[in-house]
Short mmCIF file of C-alpha atoms and ligand atoms in Angstrom, two decimals:
data_model
loop_
_atom_site.label_atom_id
_atom_site.label_comp_id
_atom_site.label_asym_id
_atom_site.label_seq_id
_atom_site.Cartn_x
_atom_site.Cartn_y
_atom_site.Cartn_z
CA MET A 1 4.02 -16.83 -41.05
CA VAL A 2 2.93 -15.14 -37.82
CA THR A 3 5.11 -14.94 -34.72
CA ARG A 4 3.39 -14.43 -31.40
CA VAL A 5 4.58 -12.87 -28.17
CA GLN A 6 2.48 -12.45 -25.07
CA THR A 7 2.23 -9.22 -23.12
CA VAL A 8 -0.38 -7.45 -20.98
CA ALA A 9 -2.76 -4.51 -20.96
CA PHE A 10 -3.74 -2.98 -17.63
CA LEU A 11 -7.38 -2.66 -16.67
CA GLY A 12 -7.30 -1.06 -13.24
CA ILE A 13 -4.80 -3.15 -11.30
CA ASP A 14 -5.61 -6.27 -13.32
CA ALA A 15 -3.22 -7.31 -16.03
CA VAL A 16 -5.07 -8.78 -19.03
CA LEU A 17 -3.14 -10.99 -21.44
CA VAL A 18 -2.52 -9.45 -24.86
CA ASP A 19 -1.22 -11.32 -27.87
CA VAL A 20 1.26 -9.46 -30.07
CA GLN A 21 1.05 -11.01 -33.54
CA VAL A 22 3.77 -10.12 -36.01
CA GLN A 23 3.56 -10.80 -39.70
CA VAL A 24 6.33 -10.08 -42.20
CA ALA A 25 4.83 -10.51 -45.66
CA PRO A 26 5.95 -9.71 -49.19
CA GLY A 27 4.70 -6.41 -50.55
CA LEU A 28 5.54 -2.73 -50.51
CA PRO A 29 7.62 -1.85 -47.41
CA ALA A 30 5.31 -0.75 -44.60
CA PHE A 31 5.09 -0.96 -40.81
CA ASN A 32 1.60 -0.90 -39.32
CA ILE A 33 0.33 -1.46 -35.79
CA VAL A 34 -3.35 -2.29 -35.38
CA GLY A 35 -5.53 -3.24 -32.39
CA LEU A 36 -6.50 0.07 -30.72
CA PRO A 37 -3.00 1.38 -29.96
CA ASP A 38 -2.78 4.77 -28.23
CA LYS A 39 -0.21 7.35 -29.27
CA ALA A 40 2.65 5.86 -27.24
CA VAL A 41 2.02 2.43 -28.74
CA ALA A 42 1.71 3.81 -32.27
CA GLU A 43 5.06 5.57 -31.88
CA SER A 44 6.57 2.32 -30.78
CA LYS A 45 7.52 1.40 -34.36
CA GLU A 46 10.08 4.21 -34.52
CA ARG A 47 11.74 3.10 -31.27
CA VAL A 48 11.65 -0.55 -32.30
CA ARG A 49 13.17 0.14 -35.70
CA ALA A 50 15.97 2.27 -34.20
CA ALA A 51 16.67 -0.19 -31.37
CA LEU A 52 16.93 -3.11 -33.79
CA ILE A 53 19.33 -1.19 -36.04
CA ALA A 54 21.43 -0.24 -32.99
CA SER A 55 21.57 -3.93 -32.09
CA GLY A 56 22.90 -4.83 -35.53
CA LEU A 57 19.61 -6.03 -36.98
CA SER A 58 17.75 -4.37 -39.78
CA LEU A 59 14.15 -4.79 -40.78
CA PRO A 60 13.54 -6.46 -44.12
CA PRO A 61 11.98 -4.20 -46.79
CA LYS A 62 8.67 -6.01 -46.56
CA ARG A 63 5.17 -5.41 -45.33
CA ILE A 64 5.19 -5.66 -41.53
CA THR A 65 1.89 -5.86 -39.67
CA ILE A 66 1.58 -5.96 -35.90
CA ASN A 67 -1.77 -6.89 -34.41
CA LEU A 68 -2.45 -6.44 -30.72
CA ALA A 69 -5.21 -8.88 -29.81
CA PRO A 70 -7.91 -8.74 -28.48
CA ALA A 71 -8.43 -5.93 -30.98
CA ASP A 72 -11.21 -4.15 -29.08
CA LEU A 73 -9.24 -3.61 -25.86
CA PRO A 74 -7.50 -0.19 -25.77
CA LYS A 75 -3.68 -0.50 -25.45
CA GLU A 76 -1.96 2.28 -23.54
CA GLY A 77 1.65 2.83 -22.56
CA SER A 78 5.13 2.22 -23.82
CA HIS A 79 5.65 -1.34 -22.59
CA TYR A 80 4.64 -2.83 -25.97
CA ASP A 81 8.03 -1.92 -27.52
CA LEU A 82 9.85 -4.99 -26.28
CA PRO A 83 7.19 -7.59 -27.22
CA ILE A 84 6.91 -6.03 -30.67
CA ALA A 85 10.71 -6.06 -31.11
CA LEU A 86 10.93 -9.67 -29.93
CA GLY A 87 8.15 -10.68 -32.29
CA LEU A 88 10.06 -9.09 -35.19
CA MET A 89 13.32 -10.73 -34.09
CA GLY A 90 11.51 -14.06 -34.09
CA ALA A 91 10.04 -13.36 -37.53
CA ILE A 92 13.42 -12.54 -39.09
CA GLY A 93 15.18 -15.41 -37.33
CA ALA A 94 17.35 -13.37 -34.95
CA VAL A 95 16.03 -15.42 -32.02
CA PRO A 96 14.40 -18.88 -32.16
CA SER A 97 10.73 -18.16 -32.86
CA ASP A 98 9.55 -20.35 -29.98
CA ALA A 99 12.07 -18.93 -27.47
CA VAL A 100 9.64 -16.68 -25.68
CA GLN A 101 6.41 -18.63 -25.94
CA ASN A 102 6.44 -19.36 -22.21
CA PHE A 103 7.07 -15.76 -21.23
CA LEU A 104 5.10 -12.62 -20.77
CA VAL A 105 7.08 -9.69 -22.15
CA LEU A 106 7.05 -5.99 -21.32
CA GLY A 107 9.54 -3.17 -21.66
CA GLU A 108 10.21 0.13 -23.36
CA LEU A 109 13.06 0.52 -25.85
CA ALA A 110 15.51 3.37 -26.12
CA LEU A 111 16.88 4.22 -29.57
CA ASP A 112 20.22 2.60 -28.71
CA GLY A 113 18.65 -0.75 -27.84
CA ARG A 114 18.58 -0.33 -24.08
CA ILE A 115 15.45 -1.59 -22.30
CA SER A 116 13.99 1.16 -20.10
CA SER A 117 11.80 0.60 -17.08
CA VAL A 118 8.02 0.56 -17.31
CA SER A 119 5.22 0.83 -14.79
CA GLY A 120 3.04 -2.12 -13.82
CA THR A 121 5.72 -4.83 -13.68
CA LEU A 122 4.44 -6.24 -10.37
CA PRO A 123 0.83 -6.89 -11.52
CA ALA A 124 2.21 -8.20 -14.82
CA ALA A 125 4.51 -10.63 -13.00
CA ILE A 126 1.65 -11.80 -10.79
CA ALA A 127 -0.49 -12.36 -13.89
CA ALA A 128 2.38 -14.25 -15.52
CA ASN A 129 2.71 -16.46 -12.47
CA SER A 130 -0.99 -17.26 -12.41
CA HIS A 131 -0.81 -18.33 -16.09
CA GLN A 132 2.30 -20.44 -15.41
CA LEU A 133 4.41 -18.14 -17.56
CA GLY A 134 7.78 -16.52 -16.91
CA ILE A 135 8.39 -12.82 -17.41
CA ILE A 136 10.83 -10.79 -19.49
CA CYS A 137 11.07 -7.24 -18.16
CA PRO A 138 13.57 -4.35 -18.02
CA GLU A 139 16.61 -4.83 -15.80
CA ALA A 140 15.47 -1.99 -13.50
CA CYS A 141 12.14 -3.76 -12.91
CA GLY A 142 13.61 -7.18 -12.12
CA PRO A 143 13.59 -6.73 -8.33
CA GLU A 144 9.91 -5.75 -8.55
CA ALA A 145 9.00 -8.80 -10.67
CA ALA A 146 10.77 -11.08 -8.21
CA TRP A 147 8.07 -10.33 -5.60
CA ALA A 148 5.61 -12.37 -7.68
CA GLY A 149 7.06 -15.68 -6.54
CA GLU A 150 10.22 -17.64 -5.94
CA ASP A 151 9.84 -20.06 -8.79
CA ILE A 152 8.70 -17.76 -11.54
CA ASP A 153 11.21 -17.50 -14.42
CA ILE A 154 12.51 -13.95 -14.77
CA ILE A 155 14.77 -12.53 -17.45
CA ALA A 156 15.66 -8.89 -16.80
CA PRO A 157 18.18 -7.85 -19.46
CA ALA A 158 19.74 -4.40 -19.81
CA ASN A 159 19.42 -4.27 -23.61
CA LEU A 160 18.20 -6.15 -26.67
CA LEU A 161 21.58 -7.71 -27.34
CA ALA A 162 21.82 -9.16 -23.83
CA LEU A 163 18.33 -10.56 -24.26
CA ALA A 164 19.17 -12.14 -27.63
CA ASN A 165 22.30 -13.70 -26.10
CA HIS A 166 20.33 -15.05 -23.17
CA LEU A 167 17.68 -16.59 -25.40
CA ALA A 168 20.31 -18.14 -27.64
CA GLY A 169 22.01 -19.56 -24.55
CA HIS A 170 25.33 -17.73 -25.13
CA GLN A 171 25.43 -15.56 -22.06
CA LEU A 172 22.80 -16.01 -19.37
CA SER A 173 21.72 -12.99 -17.34
CA PRO A 174 21.25 -13.82 -13.65
CA ARG A 175 17.78 -14.00 -12.13
CA PRO A 176 17.08 -10.78 -10.20
CA VAL A 177 16.41 -10.97 -6.47
CA ALA A 178 13.47 -9.29 -4.78
CA ALA A 179 14.16 -5.78 -3.55
CA ARG A 180 14.49 -5.07 0.14
CA TYR A 181 11.29 -5.16 2.12
CA SER A 182 11.25 -2.28 4.52
CA LYS A 183 9.54 -2.25 7.89
CA ALA A 184 7.65 0.83 8.95
CA GLU A 185 10.13 2.92 10.91
CA ASN A 186 11.46 6.42 11.33
CA MET A 187 8.00 7.88 11.14
CA PRO A 188 7.28 11.21 12.83
CA ASP A 189 6.23 10.50 16.43
CA LEU A 190 3.21 11.65 18.43
CA GLY A 191 5.54 12.30 21.38
CA GLU A 192 6.67 15.49 19.67
CA ILE A 193 3.26 17.08 20.04
CA ARG A 194 2.72 19.16 23.15
CA GLY A 195 -0.72 19.72 24.61
CA GLN A 196 -3.62 19.08 22.17
CA GLU A 197 -5.05 16.36 24.42
CA LEU A 198 -8.41 16.40 22.66
CA ALA A 199 -6.88 16.16 19.20
CA ARG A 200 -4.64 13.30 20.31
CA ARG A 201 -7.61 11.43 21.76
CA VAL A 202 -9.64 11.86 18.57
CA LEU A 203 -6.68 10.83 16.41
CA GLU A 204 -6.50 7.63 18.45
CA ILE A 205 -10.22 6.97 17.93
CA ALA A 206 -9.81 7.65 14.21
CA ALA A 207 -6.93 5.18 14.04
CA ALA A 208 -8.74 2.51 16.04
CA GLY A 209 -11.96 2.55 14.03
CA GLY A 210 -10.77 3.85 10.65
CA HIS A 211 -13.00 6.94 10.91
CA ASN A 212 -12.68 10.11 8.87
CA MET A 213 -11.64 13.22 10.76
CA LEU A 214 -11.66 16.99 10.30
CA MET A 215 -9.55 19.43 12.31
CA ILE A 216 -10.44 23.09 12.39
CA GLY A 217 -8.01 25.58 13.91
CA PRO A 218 -5.78 28.59 13.40
CA PRO A 219 -2.50 28.30 11.46
CA GLY A 220 0.36 26.86 13.46
CA ALA A 221 -1.87 24.91 15.86
CA GLY A 222 -0.28 21.64 14.79
CA LYS A 223 -3.00 20.24 12.49
CA SER A 224 -0.65 19.11 9.74
CA MET A 225 1.70 17.79 12.39
CA LEU A 226 -1.05 15.68 13.97
CA ALA A 227 -2.21 14.27 10.64
CA ALA A 228 1.30 13.27 9.61
CA ARG A 229 1.56 11.19 12.78
CA LEU A 230 -1.51 9.06 12.10
CA PRO A 231 0.39 6.35 10.15
CA SER A 232 2.69 5.89 13.14
CA ILE A 233 -0.21 4.70 15.31
CA LEU A 234 -1.91 2.57 12.67
CA PRO A 235 -1.10 -1.16 12.61
CA PRO A 236 1.33 -2.13 9.81
CA LEU A 237 -0.08 -3.49 6.55
CA ASN A 238 -0.69 -7.22 6.46
CA PRO A 239 0.81 -9.16 3.51
CA ARG A 240 -2.42 -9.07 1.50
CA GLU A 241 -2.82 -5.29 1.97
CA MET A 242 0.86 -4.75 1.23
CA LEU A 243 0.46 -6.51 -2.11
CA ASP A 244 -2.55 -4.38 -3.08
CA VAL A 245 -0.78 -1.16 -2.10
CA SER A 246 2.35 -2.18 -4.03
CA MET A 247 0.36 -3.14 -7.15
CA ILE A 248 -1.28 0.29 -7.25
CA ARG A 249 2.10 1.96 -6.76
CA SER A 250 3.59 -0.19 -9.49
CA ILE A 251 0.85 0.80 -11.96
CA ALA A 252 1.39 4.44 -11.05
CA GLY A 253 5.15 4.00 -11.55
CA GLU A 254 5.87 4.87 -7.94
CA LEU A 255 7.43 1.63 -6.72
CA ALA A 256 10.98 2.96 -6.81
CA GLY A 257 13.54 0.18 -7.08
CA GLY A 258 10.83 -2.41 -6.45
CA GLN A 259 10.94 -1.67 -2.73
CA ILE A 260 7.82 -2.57 -0.84
CA SER A 261 7.02 -1.57 2.72
CA ASP A 262 4.48 -2.45 5.38
CA GLN A 263 3.98 1.20 6.27
CA ARG A 264 0.48 2.49 5.56
CA PRO A 265 0.37 5.00 2.71
CA PHE A 266 0.04 8.67 3.66
CA ARG A 267 -0.85 10.91 0.75
CA CYS A 268 -1.23 14.67 1.01
CA PRO A 269 -2.13 16.10 -2.40
CA HIS A 270 -1.83 19.87 -2.84
CA HIS A 271 -5.12 21.78 -2.86
CA SER A 272 -4.65 22.73 -6.51
CA ALA A 273 -5.00 19.03 -7.44
CA SER A 274 -7.31 18.31 -10.38
CA MET A 275 -10.09 15.75 -10.42
CA ALA A 276 -7.91 13.39 -12.51
CA ALA A 277 -5.01 13.69 -10.07
CA LEU A 278 -7.22 12.98 -7.10
CA VAL A 279 -9.63 10.29 -8.25
CA GLY A 280 -7.69 8.94 -11.23
CA GLY A 281 -8.05 9.06 -14.98
CA GLY A 282 -6.57 11.59 -17.37
CA LEU A 283 -5.13 11.12 -20.82
CA LYS A 284 -3.41 7.91 -19.81
CA VAL A 285 -5.46 6.18 -17.12
CA ARG A 286 -3.54 6.24 -13.91
CA PRO A 287 -4.57 5.68 -10.30
CA GLY A 288 -5.32 8.91 -8.47
CA GLU A 289 -4.35 9.99 -4.95
CA VAL A 290 -7.41 8.22 -3.50
CA SER A 291 -6.11 4.90 -4.87
CA LEU A 292 -2.52 5.58 -3.88
CA ALA A 293 -3.94 6.13 -0.37
CA HIS A 294 -5.71 2.72 -0.49
CA ASN A 295 -5.36 0.97 2.90
CA GLY A 296 -3.89 4.17 4.29
CA VAL A 297 -4.50 7.85 4.86
CA LEU A 298 -5.53 10.62 2.48
CA PHE A 299 -4.76 13.98 4.09
CA LEU A 300 -6.46 17.04 2.62
CA ASP A 301 -4.80 20.09 4.14
CA GLU A 302 -6.53 23.47 3.72
CA LEU A 303 -9.77 21.68 2.78
CA PRO A 304 -11.82 24.70 1.57
CA GLU A 305 -9.05 25.62 -0.89
CA PHE A 306 -9.78 22.44 -2.91
CA SER A 307 -12.13 22.95 -5.82
CA PRO A 308 -15.68 22.10 -4.67
CA ARG A 309 -16.15 19.92 -7.75
CA VAL A 310 -13.07 17.89 -6.86
CA LEU A 311 -14.21 17.46 -3.24
CA ASP A 312 -17.61 16.25 -4.35
CA GLY A 313 -15.85 13.81 -6.65
CA LEU A 314 -14.47 12.19 -3.51
CA ARG A 315 -17.92 11.28 -2.22
CA GLN A 316 -18.27 8.25 -4.47
CA PRO A 317 -14.92 6.62 -3.53
CA LEU A 318 -15.56 7.47 0.13
CA GLU A 319 -18.80 5.52 -0.03
CA ALA A 320 -17.80 2.69 -2.37
CA GLY A 321 -14.14 2.13 -1.48
CA GLU A 322 -13.17 2.22 -5.16
CA THR A 323 -13.16 4.59 -8.11
CA SER A 324 -14.66 3.85 -11.48
CA ILE A 325 -13.34 5.76 -14.45
CA ALA A 326 -15.30 5.55 -17.68
CA ARG A 327 -13.20 5.44 -20.84
CA ALA A 328 -14.26 5.43 -24.48
CA ASN A 329 -14.72 1.66 -24.59
CA ALA A 330 -13.73 0.31 -21.22
CA ARG A 331 -14.43 0.93 -17.59
CA VAL A 332 -11.46 1.06 -15.28
CA THR A 333 -11.79 0.44 -11.55
CA TYR A 334 -9.13 1.07 -8.94
CA PRO A 335 -9.47 0.19 -5.25
CA ALA A 336 -9.68 3.28 -3.02
CA ARG A 337 -10.49 2.34 0.56
CA PHE A 338 -8.76 5.14 2.43
CA GLN A 339 -9.17 7.04 5.64
CA LEU A 340 -9.78 10.75 5.11
CA ILE A 341 -8.14 13.29 7.38
CA ALA A 342 -8.84 16.93 6.61
CA ALA A 343 -7.62 20.17 8.14
CA MET A 344 -8.76 23.73 7.67
CA ASN A 345 -8.52 27.19 9.12
CA PRO A 346 -11.78 28.51 10.54
CA CYS A 347 -11.82 31.45 8.09
CA LYS A 348 -9.82 33.12 5.32
CA CYS A 349 -7.78 35.16 7.86
CA GLY A 350 -7.28 31.96 9.80
CA LEU A 351 -8.09 33.26 13.25
CA ALA A 352 -11.89 33.39 13.58
CA GLY A 353 -12.91 32.28 17.06
CA THR A 354 -9.51 33.03 18.57
CA PRO A 355 -10.03 35.13 21.71
CA GLY A 356 -9.33 38.82 21.02
CA HIS A 357 -9.54 38.50 17.21
CA THR A 358 -12.23 39.96 14.99
CA CYS A 359 -12.22 39.28 11.30
CA ARG A 360 -12.44 42.33 9.07
CA ARG A 361 -15.47 40.88 7.36
CA GLY A 362 -17.11 39.83 10.63
CA ASP A 363 -18.96 36.52 10.89
CA ARG A 364 -19.27 36.29 7.13
CA CYS A 365 -15.57 35.56 6.90
CA ALA A 366 -15.93 32.20 8.63
CA ASP A 367 -19.35 31.43 7.09
CA ASP A 368 -18.16 32.01 3.52
CA TYR A 369 -14.96 30.07 4.01
CA GLN A 370 -16.55 27.06 5.66
CA GLY A 371 -19.45 27.14 3.19
CA ARG A 372 -17.05 26.09 0.45
CA VAL A 373 -17.16 22.54 1.77
CA SER A 374 -20.51 20.99 0.91
CA GLY A 375 -22.84 19.53 3.52
CA PRO A 376 -22.97 16.05 1.95
CA PHE A 377 -19.17 15.93 1.99
CA LEU A 378 -19.02 16.97 5.66
CA ASP A 379 -21.69 14.41 6.50
CA ARG A 380 -19.15 11.68 5.70
CA ILE A 381 -16.75 12.94 8.33
CA ASP A 382 -17.56 11.49 11.74
CA LEU A 383 -14.99 13.19 13.90
CA ARG A 384 -14.87 16.98 13.74
CA ILE A 385 -12.89 18.91 16.28
CA ASP A 386 -11.51 22.33 17.01
CA VAL A 387 -7.77 22.45 17.38
CA PRO A 388 -6.92 25.67 19.24
CA ALA A 389 -3.41 27.13 19.10
CA VAL A 390 -0.99 26.05 21.81
CA SER A 391 0.66 29.01 23.51
CA ALA A 392 4.40 29.18 24.09
CA ARG A 393 3.70 28.94 27.82
CA ASP A 394 1.90 25.63 27.29
CA MET A 395 4.70 24.34 25.12
CA ILE A 396 7.37 25.06 27.71
CA GLY A 397 5.47 23.89 30.77
CA ARG A 398 4.52 20.44 29.44
CA SER A 399 6.20 17.21 30.25
CA LYS A 400 6.83 14.86 27.33
CA ALA A 401 3.67 13.36 25.88
CA GLU A 402 2.91 9.71 25.15
CA THR A 403 4.81 8.27 22.20
CA SER A 404 3.30 6.72 19.08
CA LYS A 405 4.39 3.28 20.24
CA GLN A 406 2.27 3.46 23.39
CA VAL A 407 -0.78 4.70 21.50
CA ALA A 408 -0.29 2.18 18.67
CA LYS A 409 -0.52 -0.64 21.20
CA ARG A 410 -4.02 0.45 22.32
CA VAL A 411 -5.10 0.95 18.71
CA GLU A 412 -3.90 -2.55 17.85
CA ILE A 413 -5.88 -4.10 20.71
CA ALA A 414 -9.03 -2.18 19.75
CA ARG A 415 -8.62 -3.33 16.14
CA GLN A 416 -8.24 -6.94 17.25
CA ARG A 417 -11.50 -6.69 19.21
CA GLN A 418 -13.28 -5.46 16.08
CA GLN A 419 -11.74 -8.16 13.93
CA LYS A 420 -12.81 -10.86 16.36
CA ARG A 421 -16.36 -9.52 16.49
CA PHE A 422 -16.64 -9.36 12.70
CA LEU A 423 -15.37 -12.93 12.44
CA ALA A 424 -17.94 -14.01 15.03
CA HIS A 425 -20.60 -12.58 12.71
CA GLY A 426 -19.06 -14.50 9.81
CA ILE A 427 -17.68 -11.39 8.11
CA THR A 428 -14.18 -11.53 6.69
CA ASN A 429 -13.98 -8.56 4.34
CA ILE A 430 -14.57 -5.81 6.90
CA HIS A 431 -11.84 -4.89 9.36
CA THR A 432 -12.87 -1.63 11.01
CA ASN A 433 -16.05 -0.22 12.52
CA ALA A 434 -16.01 2.59 9.97
CA ALA A 435 -16.42 0.06 7.15
CA ALA A 436 -19.40 -1.73 8.71
CA ASN A 437 -22.77 -1.32 6.95
CA PRO A 438 -25.88 -0.01 8.78
CA ASP A 439 -27.37 -3.47 9.31
CA LEU A 440 -24.23 -4.77 10.89
CA ILE A 441 -23.68 -1.68 13.00
CA GLU A 442 -27.16 -2.01 14.50
CA LYS A 443 -26.23 -5.56 15.48
CA ILE A 444 -22.79 -4.87 16.94
CA ALA A 445 -23.42 -1.45 18.44
CA ALA A 446 -26.89 -1.72 19.90
CA PRO A 447 -27.18 1.14 22.42
CA ASP A 448 -28.81 0.55 25.84
CA LYS A 449 -32.00 2.35 26.92
CA VAL A 450 -30.32 5.47 28.36
CA SER A 451 -28.08 5.87 25.34
CA GLN A 452 -31.11 5.50 23.07
CA ASP A 453 -32.83 8.33 24.90
CA LEU A 454 -29.76 10.49 24.49
CA LEU A 455 -29.65 9.76 20.76
CA VAL A 456 -33.33 10.59 20.36
CA GLN A 457 -32.89 13.90 22.21
CA ALA A 458 -29.85 14.80 20.14
CA SER A 459 -31.53 13.91 16.90
CA ASP A 460 -34.59 16.05 17.78
CA ARG A 461 -32.45 18.97 18.81
CA PHE A 462 -29.83 18.87 16.03
CA SER A 463 -31.94 17.09 13.40
CA LEU A 464 -29.53 14.23 12.80
CA SER A 465 -30.03 12.26 9.60
CA ALA A 466 -30.36 8.49 9.52
CA ARG A 467 -26.83 8.30 8.18
CA ALA A 468 -25.60 10.46 11.07
CA TYR A 469 -27.37 8.13 13.52
CA HIS A 470 -25.44 5.11 12.24
CA ARG A 471 -22.22 7.03 12.09
CA VAL A 472 -22.53 8.13 15.71
CA LEU A 473 -23.08 4.50 16.66
CA LYS A 474 -19.95 3.46 14.75
CA VAL A 475 -17.81 5.96 16.61
CA ALA A 476 -19.40 4.94 19.93
CA ARG A 477 -18.53 1.31 19.09
CA THR A 478 -14.88 2.30 18.55
CA ILE A 479 -14.78 4.31 21.78
CA ALA A 480 -16.10 1.28 23.66
CA ASP A 481 -13.54 -0.93 21.89
CA LEU A 482 -10.72 1.36 23.01
CA ALA A 483 -12.08 1.14 26.55
CA GLY A 484 -12.24 -2.65 26.23
CA VAL A 485 -15.96 -2.98 26.94
CA GLU A 486 -18.51 -4.89 24.89
CA LYS A 487 -21.72 -3.05 25.82
CA ILE A 488 -22.13 0.50 24.55
CA SER A 489 -23.16 2.92 27.25
CA ARG A 490 -24.31 6.52 27.51
CA SER A 491 -20.82 7.94 27.97
CA HIS A 492 -19.59 6.37 24.73
CA VAL A 493 -22.56 7.72 22.79
CA ALA A 494 -22.19 11.14 24.40
CA GLU A 495 -18.53 11.34 23.45
CA ALA A 496 -19.28 10.23 19.88
CA LEU A 497 -22.05 12.84 19.61
CA SER A 498 -19.74 15.56 20.86
CA TYR A 499 -17.32 14.91 17.98
CA ARG A 500 -20.11 15.02 15.44
CA LEU A 501 -21.57 18.26 16.73
CA GLY A 502 -18.58 19.80 18.43
CA ALA A 503 -16.67 21.78 15.83
CA ARG A 504 -17.78 25.09 14.47
CA THR A 505 -19.14 23.87 11.14
N1 ADP B 1 1.16 21.14 19.71
C1 ADP B 1 2.37 21.38 19.21
N2 ADP B 1 3.45 20.79 19.76
C2 ADP B 1 4.68 21.01 19.24
N3 ADP B 1 4.92 21.81 18.19
C3 ADP B 1 3.90 22.43 17.60
C4 ADP B 1 2.57 22.23 18.07
N4 ADP B 1 1.75 22.95 17.29
C5 ADP B 1 2.52 23.55 16.38
N5 ADP B 1 3.82 23.25 16.55
C6 ADP B 1 4.92 23.78 15.75
O1 ADP B 1 4.36 24.60 14.74
C7 ADP B 1 4.71 24.16 13.45
C8 ADP B 1 3.52 24.28 12.52
O2 ADP B 1 2.56 23.30 12.80
P1 ADP B 1 1.55 22.80 11.70
O3 ADP B 1 1.19 21.42 12.03
O4 ADP B 1 2.10 23.02 10.34
O5 ADP B 1 0.33 23.76 11.95
P2 ADP B 1 -1.03 23.87 11.13
O6 ADP B 1 -1.07 22.80 10.14
O7 ADP B 1 -2.08 23.77 12.16
O8 ADP B 1 -1.02 25.23 10.51
C9 ADP B 1 5.17 22.74 13.63
O9 ADP B 1 6.13 22.39 12.69
C10 ADP B 1 5.76 22.75 15.04
O10 ADP B 1 7.08 23.23 15.01
MG1 MG B 2 -1.07 23.04 8.10
#
C-alpha cells in the first residue's frame, strides 16, 4: 500500500505541489528516497528515523521507498522531513492514513522529534490556500502561514508527538495568529543632513520617478547617509507589493517571526559580494540581493570596488526587472525590480577634484578608478551627481533642513500624477516613469520645440545614444511631475541633461 502526503518544491517564488509517496513493502530492510532529491533531502532519512524513534515509534524492518513526484523536478531543502515522516507514520498506522490528505506539509525534523523552522512557509501557505488545502508547518512558522488567509486550516505543532496527538484528536494545538504587521517608522530622516542641496534635490527626483542614481564624492561627504534616507521619502508598499516582498524574504529565510512590514526594502550588500549573492543562485538556489531589494532600493556603496563581472551581471536584472538562473534541469526566475543607488569616491585616494588636493598618480588615479565601472553599466544610471564635502563651517551655520515627511509628501503627489497618466493610457503594470518603455515615454513626455532643439544640440555635442535620449526624457517627465505641470519644457529637459552629463565620469 502507498501512503501519500502533499508538500511543495519552490521554483522561484512559486510553490509547486509535490506528492510524497511512501511504500513499506516486504523485503530486505532498506530506506530509499527517489525523485531527484538533493543532499539535504537525501539526508532526511537519518533525521526522520531518529525523530520517529525519539517519538516512541520505530520503523519496521522492511523495504521502505519514498518517491517524490513529479520525479523530474529537482527537490532542494530540508522541508521534506516532516511530509516523509508523516507518510511513514500513516503507513505504519501511527496516524490515520487519511488524516493529512487535505493538508500541505512542510517542516524540518530535529533528532529529538522537534519540528524546526523552514524557509518558504508563506508561499507554501498561499499555494495551499489556492488549492483549498490546509497547511501543517513548524510552530515557529505558524504566524507566517497565517498571513495566507483567515480561513485556511493551520496546524503548527512543536514536535511530532504534538502533531500525532492533534491528528488523533487527543490534544488540539491552537491555530496560530498572524504576526504583527509593522508600519514604516523610525527610519533615518533627511532632516539630519546639512547642506547638500543638490544631492537632496536629486534624491527627491530619484524617489519620485524611480530612477537610478550615482553619487561621486570624497569620503565623509554624506553619500551613504543620503542613500540610507531614500526609503524614508518613498511611498510605503501597497498590499500587493508587500506580499511579493514578503514572499521573497520568506524563501530566503529572512522573514523573522513572520513579521511583515510596509517599509520598502533597502539592501546594501558589501562590495566583496559574489555573483550568486547579488543576483541569486548558488548551491541551493536562493534569491540574491537584487531580488531582496525588489520594490525597494539596492545601494551599492564603493561601486568600483565591486568585481566588474558582478556589476555587469546586474545589467540584465536592471533591464528586465527579474533574474533568471539556469539550473541543471530547471530555470528559476525571481522578481528583481529595484531602484539602484550607487556611491563612489572619485579616485583611489578619495579626494580627486577637491580644491588643493593632487593625487600622487595624477589624473590617472581618477581615470583608472572610475574606469572600473563599465560604460554600459553607467548608461543605465540616469542621475549622476558630484557630492562635495560639507565643511564644518557649513554644518554649523545651517538651519535645520526639510524633514523626510515634507519631501515624502511631494514624492507621493508626483507618483500619483504618474499613476493617473499611466491609467489614462490603459497601463496598469507600470507605476513610475523609470519603468516606462521608449514608446510610452515618447507619448507621455513629448518635448516642445525649444526643448527638442536643446536635446539635438546636446546629443551632437556629447554624442548621446538613443537610450540616453529616452532616459533624459524620463527624468524630464519626473521633474515636470514634481513641479506639477503636464507639458515638458526646456528647463525640465535642461535639468535632466545636467544630471546625465554633470558628474565627472
Ligand atoms: N551633509 C552632512 N550633514 C550631516 N552630517 C554629515 C554630512 N555629511 C557627512 N556627515 C557626517 O559624516 C559621517 C559620514 O558620512 P557618510 O555618509 O558615511 O559619508 P560617505 O559615505 O560620503 O563617505 C556621517 O555619519 C555624519 O556624521
Ligand atoms: Mg560611504
